[in-house]
Amino acid sequence: MFETLEAGFMTTIQDGGRIGYQKLGITTSGALDEFSRRCANALVGNSREAAVLEITASGPTLRALSNCLIAVTGAELAPRVNGNTLPTNMALYVRPGSLVEFAAREWGARAYLAVAGGFETPPVLGSRATDLRAGIGGIEGRALQAGDSLTIGTPRGDIFSRAGLTLAERARIFLRDDSPLSVVVGPHRDFFSDAALQVFFGSEYRVDEASDRMAVRLRGEKIERRMGEILSCGVAPGAIQVPIDGQPIVLMADRQTTGGYPIFGCVIRADIPRLAQKMPGEAMRFEEVSLDVARAKYLKMEQVLEQAI
Amino acid sequence: MTESPAPVTDLLHPTLLPLGEAALIVEFGSTIDLATNLRVHALAHWLDANPHPGYLENTPGYATLVVHFEPRAARFDDIVNWTRAGLTNIHIEMADESPVIEIPTVYGGEFGPDLSFVAQLNRLTERQVIEIHSTPIYRVYMLGFAPGFAYLGELPAEVAAPRLDTPRTRVPAGSVAIAGRQTGVYPRESPGGWRLIGRTGVRLFDASRESPTLLKPGGRVRFVPV
């Protein structure tokens, strides 16, 4: 069990998401950087579905009340155990009474803390993911608060033997890539001219302060589009909506399940983790890829995950 | 590039397009009409009943269906072929005939602050608006915006009303509302721009229920004045 002394800026329980209910208006939620979540679980020997803490920018202060094996992946937020540096991307054994905290943000936006056995909050509709807007999942449908006790499940296998395990090199460097984010164009391609496409793929965009788990709002060159709206329709994570003001909105894990803005394209799944690690003010570029390339990159990401330990 | 093309509805030959590499969107058309929407739901039910490896779930829209899948288990072309097979196997006669859900509604007064606006706009009495709104059996065209928020149609033209210019920051949970030719119920307190004509005490969303929303895509609904 962990005790929460300080909650951090935005810390939530997340797993792989709530699947099967989008038709009812219930979004998937889940980790914004699913790659890092799965790496953290792999390090501590959890199943893929196990719930972790998603930690945003400024992390919590937790006290371990039992022996446990933990791992922190994703953003570099200078984790410490009892004041000593806790290396990221590594499984570490923590004794009862130990204090885990995050001293400073060095890189990235979201870190993931997995514990062997997983965080055990009551599943809602098959998932422990926190849906803040609907107020379900995780800890009573809300972010972590000081005073919260976090229950841990039974670890799979012997935790001591896993201490010191690290991520394979390819997994370790996966997020550290400044290449443009890949986008599959469409389905509302007819709302945009060829010139508009060129502008989007030729420009730098920055993350706006108003971004959150629902969407990354981008600021940059306006994407010209024709007037009119689409009838509300389903969406997907990574979908890039373009309202009349021409500033793109990239939908993320807590997106509304349907939308009425035309969708310019979708950031590919394999690049959503890098997008999720961008802080407000940070910049990115995009490149168009074919569906085949998008799928190939997805399969490659899955391969990196399978061989992560 | 300033005008919208004329709306297209081709129920027999919808467009199938990628929505990223893990979803397919089936576009039947660009208008809100019952025949198109029934076809969306018929396809959705067929896909659920005849799942392809890698199929995860679907999201119905007014005239579209998004099919979500796991790319490791299926290629886009596999999902397209499977969806096309579904299209040849469905009929709008397969519409949901499950029991009509009744929504007991207190109309007007403090529960329906926009009822008089809707009445005046349409040169009706409030009583007439209530009667007209509560007579039809509505279809759930789709759910979205929030868990359990159903877009219902078709609202009789005589009581149609535009959205508020400035949305309210707080619409009480259970508010029965109108926007254009649609009607719906706000499941939880939220901001909202629809015209509020009544309130229901029925719970539209409860995550602890096996069936977490009262209303489902393609289902039927009637409002009952109390």
XYZ file of C-alpha atoms in Angstrom:
535
model
C 0.000 0.000 0.000
C 1.041 3.605 -0.609
C -0.001 6.625 1.373
C -0.310 9.954 -0.451
C 1.353 12.869 1.293
C 1.149 15.237 -1.653
C -0.881 14.640 -4.789
C 1.190 16.400 -7.444
C -0.248 18.527 -10.219
C -2.437 15.934 -11.942
C -1.922 12.343 -10.899
C -4.466 9.734 -11.965
C -4.822 5.963 -12.038
C -4.736 4.771 -15.641
C -4.669 1.458 -17.446
C -5.114 0.598 -21.132
C -8.537 2.223 -21.175
C -12.241 1.458 -21.135
C -13.114 -0.409 -24.321
C -16.539 -1.016 -25.776
C -18.598 1.922 -24.552
C -17.836 4.725 -26.974
C -21.232 4.157 -28.608
C -22.790 5.175 -25.284
C -20.776 8.396 -25.037
C -18.287 6.873 -22.581
C -14.753 7.567 -23.713
C -11.792 5.219 -23.431
C -9.545 7.301 -21.118
C -6.331 5.398 -20.276
C -2.693 6.480 -20.293
C -1.825 9.303 -22.681
C 1.574 7.693 -23.255
C 0.548 4.072 -23.496
C 4.058 3.053 -24.558
C 5.558 4.233 -21.277
C 2.751 2.696 -19.244
C 3.377 -0.693 -20.792
C 7.127 -0.410 -20.290
C 6.606 0.351 -16.608
C 4.361 -2.690 -16.212
C 6.823 -4.912 -18.069
C 9.645 -3.863 -15.736
C 7.738 -4.884 -12.602
C 6.340 -8.061 -14.139
C 2.713 -6.916 -14.314
C 0.215 -7.955 -16.925
C -0.316 -5.459 -19.700
C -3.658 -4.336 -18.252
C -2.369 -3.413 -14.783
C -3.160 0.086 -13.572
C -0.374 2.596 -12.974
C -0.119 6.187 -11.797
C 0.044 8.746 -14.577
C 2.017 11.685 -13.183
C 1.892 15.080 -14.893
C 4.720 17.621 -14.741
C 4.923 17.900 -10.966
C 4.767 14.571 -9.172
C 3.260 13.300 -5.927
C 4.920 12.410 -2.639
C 4.077 8.870 -1.629
C 5.069 6.697 1.309
C 5.356 2.952 0.732
C 3.746 1.020 3.575
C 4.828 -2.393 2.327
C 7.703 -4.031 0.435
C 7.202 -3.320 -3.202
C 8.848 -3.236 -6.584
C 8.322 -0.060 -8.579
C 9.412 1.402 -11.886
C 9.114 4.907 -13.323
C 9.088 5.503 -17.081
C 8.182 8.298 -19.480
C 9.008 11.870 -18.474
C 12.132 12.574 -16.426
C 10.756 14.170 -13.270
C 13.790 13.444 -11.028
C 12.221 10.699 -8.916
C 13.759 10.090 -5.504
C 13.444 7.381 -2.881
C 14.295 8.644 0.575
C 16.128 11.533 -1.048
C 18.274 9.303 -3.291
C 17.975 9.346 -7.060
C 15.613 6.678 -8.365
C 16.758 5.753 -11.871
C 13.956 5.712 -14.402
C 13.346 2.788 -16.764
C 14.440 0.377 -14.057
C 12.661 -1.882 -11.560
C 13.551 -0.996 -7.992
C 12.765 -2.558 -4.670
C 11.375 -0.175 -2.070
C 11.157 -0.905 1.664
C 8.196 -0.073 3.920
C 8.360 3.481 5.176
C 10.202 4.739 2.086
C 9.285 8.121 0.663
C 8.935 8.408 -3.104
C 8.883 11.896 -4.583
C 9.662 13.825 -7.725
C 12.114 16.665 -7.384
C 12.048 18.535 -10.699
C 10.889 18.291 -14.281
C 13.852 17.644 -16.584
C 12.191 16.344 -19.707
C 8.730 15.396 -20.887
C 5.254 15.851 -19.473
C 3.925 12.532 -18.188
C 5.709 9.920 -16.072
C 4.311 6.517 -15.233
C 4.813 4.749 -11.924
C 4.051 1.045 -11.921
C 4.125 -1.193 -8.860
C 4.348 -4.977 -8.988
C 0.782 -6.192 -8.459
C -0.733 -3.055 -9.966
C -2.820 -0.378 -8.316
C -6.118 -1.899 -7.283
C -9.000 0.480 -7.497
C -12.500 -0.883 -8.224
C -12.868 -1.491 -11.975
C -15.688 0.436 -13.621
C -17.070 -1.003 -16.849
C -14.064 -3.294 -17.127
C -11.328 -0.715 -16.584
C -9.516 1.113 -13.805
C -8.825 4.106 -16.026
C -9.892 7.455 -14.573
C -12.410 9.397 -16.662
C -12.295 12.780 -14.950
C -15.161 14.323 -16.888
C -17.539 11.434 -16.338
C -16.287 11.055 -12.766
C -15.701 7.310 -12.992
C -12.806 4.929 -12.555
C -9.506 5.256 -10.725
C -9.916 6.820 -7.296
C -13.630 7.683 -7.225
C -13.369 9.206 -10.678
C -10.963 11.955 -9.622
C -7.287 12.823 -9.458
C -5.118 11.732 -6.550
C -5.468 13.781 -3.362
C -3.337 14.028 -0.247
C -4.524 11.406 2.216
C -5.447 8.815 -0.428
C -4.361 5.241 0.315
C -3.388 3.273 -2.757
C -3.948 -0.472 -2.525
C -1.618 -2.768 -4.430
C -2.488 -6.172 -5.865
C -0.524 -9.392 -5.607
C 2.696 -9.322 -7.617
C 3.270 -11.968 -10.254
C 6.397 -13.873 -9.368
C 9.214 -12.939 -7.057
C 9.765 -9.189 -6.795
C 13.299 -9.406 -5.458
C 14.611 -11.179 -8.519
C 13.321 -8.421 -10.776
C 15.023 -5.585 -8.921
C 17.589 -3.960 -11.201
C 15.885 -5.013 -14.424
C 16.167 -2.285 -17.080
C 14.472 -1.482 -20.357
C 16.103 -2.639 -23.570
C 17.877 0.092 -25.495
C 15.236 0.359 -28.253
C 12.508 0.887 -25.665
C 14.622 3.317 -23.696
C 15.178 5.621 -26.682
C 11.721 5.278 -28.253
C 10.450 8.635 -26.965
C 13.730 10.503 -27.556
C 13.133 11.232 -31.180
C 12.663 14.680 -32.620
C 11.471 13.584 -36.019
C 8.107 14.923 -37.188
C 4.966 13.243 -35.927
C 3.416 11.063 -38.623
C -0.140 11.781 -39.756
C -2.533 9.775 -41.912
C -4.589 12.376 -43.781
C -8.399 12.189 -43.806
C -11.258 11.428 -43.598
C -12.507 14.966 -44.184
C -9.820 15.740 -46.750
C -12.348 17.586 -48.921
C -12.615 20.374 -46.346
C -8.984 21.348 -47.011
C -7.095 22.536 -50.066
C -3.726 21.185 -51.170
C -2.243 24.483 -50.056
C -3.660 23.983 -46.570
C -2.024 20.581 -46.387
C 1.289 22.093 -47.397
C 0.971 24.719 -44.705
C 0.279 22.139 -42.025
C 3.099 19.832 -43.006
C 5.502 22.722 -43.518
C 4.951 24.517 -40.223
C 5.927 24.256 -36.627
C 3.122 24.041 -34.052
C 3.326 24.624 -30.317
C 1.293 23.116 -27.524
C -1.181 25.612 -26.089
C -1.645 26.067 -22.325
C -5.276 25.021 -22.652
C -4.252 21.445 -23.500
C -5.242 18.604 -21.203
C -6.084 14.879 -21.236
C -8.982 15.525 -23.628
C -6.942 17.222 -26.317
C -3.644 18.821 -27.272
C -4.486 22.250 -28.654
C -1.923 23.543 -31.110
C -0.940 27.092 -32.021
C 0.658 27.884 -35.330
C -0.129 28.601 -38.963
C -3.854 28.637 -39.541
C -5.129 25.683 -41.562
C -7.554 27.139 -44.070
C -10.723 25.150 -44.403
C -14.035 25.651 -46.075
C -17.109 26.722 -44.183
C -19.654 24.281 -42.873
C -19.474 21.548 -40.304
C -19.690 17.808 -40.486
C -22.527 15.927 -38.871
C -21.337 14.712 -35.493
C -19.510 11.440 -35.935
C -17.200 9.107 -34.078
C -13.552 10.016 -33.627
C -10.281 8.282 -32.726
C -7.333 9.149 -30.505
C -4.875 11.270 -32.466
C -7.610 12.732 -34.664
C -6.757 16.319 -35.659
C -9.878 18.478 -35.636
C -9.857 21.882 -37.290
C -12.427 24.425 -36.070
C -13.136 27.600 -38.027
C -10.214 29.436 -36.404
C -7.856 27.009 -38.148
C -5.914 26.057 -35.001
C -5.671 22.263 -34.854
C -6.897 20.221 -31.894
C -5.444 16.717 -31.465
C -7.818 14.435 -29.584
C -6.357 12.400 -26.739
C -7.450 9.756 -24.250
C -10.281 11.693 -22.542
C -11.736 13.077 -25.801
C -15.484 13.291 -26.289
C -16.540 10.229 -28.246
C -18.051 12.192 -31.128
C -17.305 15.526 -32.745
C -18.610 18.022 -35.272
C -15.365 19.586 -36.505
C -13.787 18.274 -39.717
C -10.895 15.904 -39.148
C -7.801 16.809 -41.149
C -5.945 13.603 -40.327
C -4.838 11.404 -37.449
C -1.541 11.324 -35.628
C -0.459 7.690 -35.819
C -0.672 5.568 -32.675
C 3.082 5.051 -32.565
C 3.609 8.822 -32.329
C 0.947 9.654 -29.724
C 3.367 8.846 -26.860
C 5.819 11.499 -28.110
C 2.968 13.986 -28.455
C 1.848 13.180 -24.906
C 5.328 14.129 -23.663
C 5.144 17.680 -25.018
C 4.687 20.429 -22.464
C 2.813 23.675 -23.198
C 5.022 25.888 -25.337
C 6.974 23.018 -26.853
C 7.047 22.680 -30.614
C 6.587 19.914 -33.148
C 6.256 19.297 -36.838
C 4.205 16.804 -38.771
C 4.680 14.676 -41.859
C 2.154 12.844 -43.971
C 2.433 9.077 -44.143
C 0.440 6.408 -45.928
C -1.774 3.964 -44.130
C 0.780 1.217 -44.832
C 3.579 3.190 -43.216
C 1.338 4.029 -40.248
C 0.568 0.368 -39.729
C 4.236 -0.618 -40.123
C 5.256 1.890 -37.447
C 2.539 0.558 -35.156
C 3.746 -3.002 -35.580
C 7.314 -1.867 -34.980
C 6.251 -0.151 -31.737
C 4.539 -3.353 -30.623
C 7.714 -5.289 -31.388
C 9.788 -2.868 -29.304
C 7.327 -3.372 -26.443
C 7.424 -7.145 -26.714
C 11.210 -7.049 -26.490
C 11.335 -4.276 -23.910
C 12.856 -6.324 -21.082
C -12.963 26.180 -51.407
C -15.669 28.176 -49.639
C -18.898 26.394 -50.434
C -20.056 23.099 -49.059
C -20.783 20.454 -51.679
C -24.403 19.339 -51.932
C -25.268 16.724 -49.317
C -24.909 13.171 -50.538
C -26.680 10.156 -49.235
C -25.907 6.780 -50.733
C -27.242 4.119 -48.478
C -26.167 1.284 -50.728
C -22.673 2.521 -51.515
C -21.325 4.370 -48.531
C -17.783 5.661 -48.525
C -15.304 3.718 -46.424
C -12.270 5.706 -45.314
C -9.483 5.284 -42.805
C -9.643 7.268 -39.571
C -6.009 6.720 -38.672
C -4.649 3.190 -38.879
C -6.886 1.692 -36.184
C -10.335 2.807 -37.301
C -12.563 2.878 -40.355
C -15.332 5.396 -40.937
C -18.362 4.379 -42.986
C -20.039 7.482 -44.423
C -23.585 6.927 -45.601
C -24.336 10.568 -46.178
C -24.378 14.063 -44.783
C -27.977 14.625 -43.734
C -29.918 13.773 -40.611
C -32.701 11.433 -41.656
C -34.222 8.354 -40.195
C -33.607 5.936 -43.073
C -29.888 6.690 -43.120
C -29.613 6.442 -39.362
C -31.439 3.111 -39.216
C -28.917 1.745 -41.673
C -26.077 2.935 -39.423
C -27.535 0.970 -36.515
C -28.316 -2.080 -38.593
C -24.665 -2.211 -39.676
C -23.450 -1.651 -36.110
C -25.550 -4.537 -34.843
C -24.392 -6.815 -37.641
C -20.726 -6.067 -36.906
C -21.250 -6.774 -33.197
C -23.042 -10.021 -33.997
C -20.433 -11.170 -36.531
C -17.155 -9.877 -35.131
C -13.946 -9.984 -37.147
C -10.643 -10.737 -35.383
C -9.289 -7.465 -34.038
C -12.692 -5.734 -33.945
C -13.026 -3.656 -30.775
C -16.176 -1.530 -30.936
C -18.122 0.965 -33.020
C -19.295 4.555 -32.685
C -22.553 5.386 -34.490
C -23.157 8.890 -35.831
C -26.158 10.402 -37.574
C -25.056 9.119 -40.940
C -21.746 7.444 -40.175
C -20.295 4.507 -38.308
C -16.750 4.384 -36.966
C -15.359 0.865 -36.622
C -12.436 0.617 -34.165
C -9.964 -2.258 -34.511
C -6.572 -3.532 -33.354
C -4.093 -3.225 -36.249
C -2.038 -6.228 -35.177
C -5.025 -8.511 -35.590
C -6.433 -7.091 -38.828
C -5.382 -4.988 -41.761
C -7.483 -2.069 -42.898
C -8.459 -3.985 -46.050
C -9.694 -6.932 -43.958
C -11.928 -4.606 -41.970
C -13.186 -2.986 -45.186
C -14.071 -6.357 -46.717
C -15.798 -7.502 -43.559
C -17.765 -4.238 -43.331
C -18.780 -4.494 -46.994
C -20.064 -8.011 -46.287
C -22.138 -6.499 -43.491
C -23.532 -3.842 -45.805
C -24.876 -6.471 -48.164
C -26.531 -8.307 -45.297
C -28.450 -5.573 -43.558
C -31.863 -4.019 -44.028
C -33.391 -1.034 -42.327
C -36.283 -3.279 -41.415
C -33.892 -4.604 -38.777
C -34.587 -1.462 -36.741
C -34.569 -1.849 -32.990
C -38.012 -2.837 -31.834
C -37.143 -3.175 -28.175
C -39.599 -1.506 -25.776
C -39.977 2.243 -25.963
C -38.223 3.898 -23.030
C -40.496 6.346 -21.252
C -39.060 9.495 -19.755
C -41.417 11.052 -17.178
C -40.943 14.782 -17.571
C -42.030 17.816 -15.599
C -42.412 20.534 -18.205
C -42.009 24.259 -17.803
C -41.744 26.533 -14.793
C -38.413 26.392 -13.033
C -37.666 23.060 -14.729
C -38.159 24.382 -18.232
C -36.984 28.000 -18.318
C -37.041 28.140 -22.128
C -40.526 26.623 -22.605
C -42.172 30.013 -23.006
C -39.518 31.055 -25.536
C -40.171 27.947 -27.614
C -43.921 28.549 -27.416
C -43.714 32.201 -28.432
C -41.247 31.491 -31.222
C -43.658 28.984 -32.709
C -46.851 30.932 -31.901
C -48.137 28.200 -29.635
C -49.240 27.972 -26.058
C -46.924 26.197 -23.630
C -49.518 23.463 -23.316
C -49.411 22.935 -27.059
C -45.608 22.716 -27.052
C -45.783 20.083 -24.318
C -48.381 18.114 -26.249
C -46.409 18.247 -29.499
C -43.061 17.417 -27.831
C -44.492 14.471 -25.895
C -46.467 12.837 -28.677
C -43.857 11.251 -30.993
C -41.801 8.158 -30.399
C -38.250 9.372 -30.980
C -35.255 7.401 -32.218
C -31.869 7.609 -30.557
C -29.783 8.760 -33.524
C -26.543 8.541 -31.587
C -24.936 9.157 -28.230
C -22.052 11.511 -27.662
C -20.909 14.714 -25.910
C -21.185 12.966 -22.523
C -21.988 9.452 -21.215
C -25.644 8.697 -21.856
C -26.353 11.925 -23.791
C -28.642 10.812 -26.621
C -29.475 12.859 -29.700
C -33.136 12.144 -30.397
C -35.126 12.785 -33.524
C -37.090 13.784 -35.249
C -38.533 16.678 -33.305
C -41.732 18.006 -34.932
C -40.932 21.200 -36.843
C -43.695 23.071 -35.015
C -41.661 23.145 -31.799
C -38.170 23.513 -33.197
C -35.980 26.190 -31.640
C -32.410 27.341 -32.145
C -29.673 26.904 -29.585
C -28.860 29.717 -27.176
C -26.380 32.257 -28.544
C -24.421 31.914 -25.331
C -24.559 28.512 -23.659
C -25.493 28.318 -19.996
C -22.510 27.432 -17.826
C -24.674 25.061 -15.801
C -27.559 22.998 -17.075
C -29.135 20.874 -14.317
C -28.921 17.097 -14.623
C -32.039 15.589 -16.189
C -32.870 18.699 -18.210
C -35.030 17.920 -21.241
C -33.937 20.146 -24.079
C -34.383 21.150 -27.720
C -31.901 22.308 -30.355
C -33.012 22.721 -33.954
C -34.933 19.597 -34.931
C -33.397 17.523 -32.167
C -34.313 16.851 -28.585
C -32.367 15.268 -25.785
C -31.761 14.995 -22.054
C -28.653 16.170 -20.186
C -27.533 13.185 -18.080
C -25.427 15.257 -15.693
C -25.002 18.872 -14.828
C -22.856 20.412 -17.532
C -22.559 23.547 -19.654
C -25.122 23.549 -22.438
C -26.593 25.576 -25.254
C -29.863 23.729 -25.862
C -33.271 25.202 -24.922
C -34.517 23.724 -21.649
C -38.194 22.819 -21.613
C -38.480 20.325 -18.765
C -36.751 18.018 -16.320
C -36.756 14.300 -15.607
C -35.673 12.476 -12.476
C -34.732 9.350 -14.406
C -31.014 8.454 -14.347
C -29.623 8.368 -17.865
C -26.143 7.272 -16.870
C -25.119 4.982 -14.059
C -21.728 3.311 -14.387
C -22.600 0.734 -11.736
C -25.374 -0.724 -13.915
C -24.547 -3.553 -16.276
C -26.147 -1.447 -18.969
C -24.747 1.914 -17.955
C -26.933 4.151 -20.121
C -30.701 4.146 -20.212
C -30.754 5.096 -23.889
C -28.934 3.147 -26.573
C -28.136 3.850 -30.202
C -31.123 3.126 -32.411
C -33.474 2.741 -29.452
C -36.881 4.386 -29.081
C -37.950 6.996 -26.535
C -41.096 8.831 -25.546
C -41.518 11.741 -23.132
C -44.412 11.447 -20.691
C -45.655 14.656 -19.080
C -46.142 14.374 -15.329
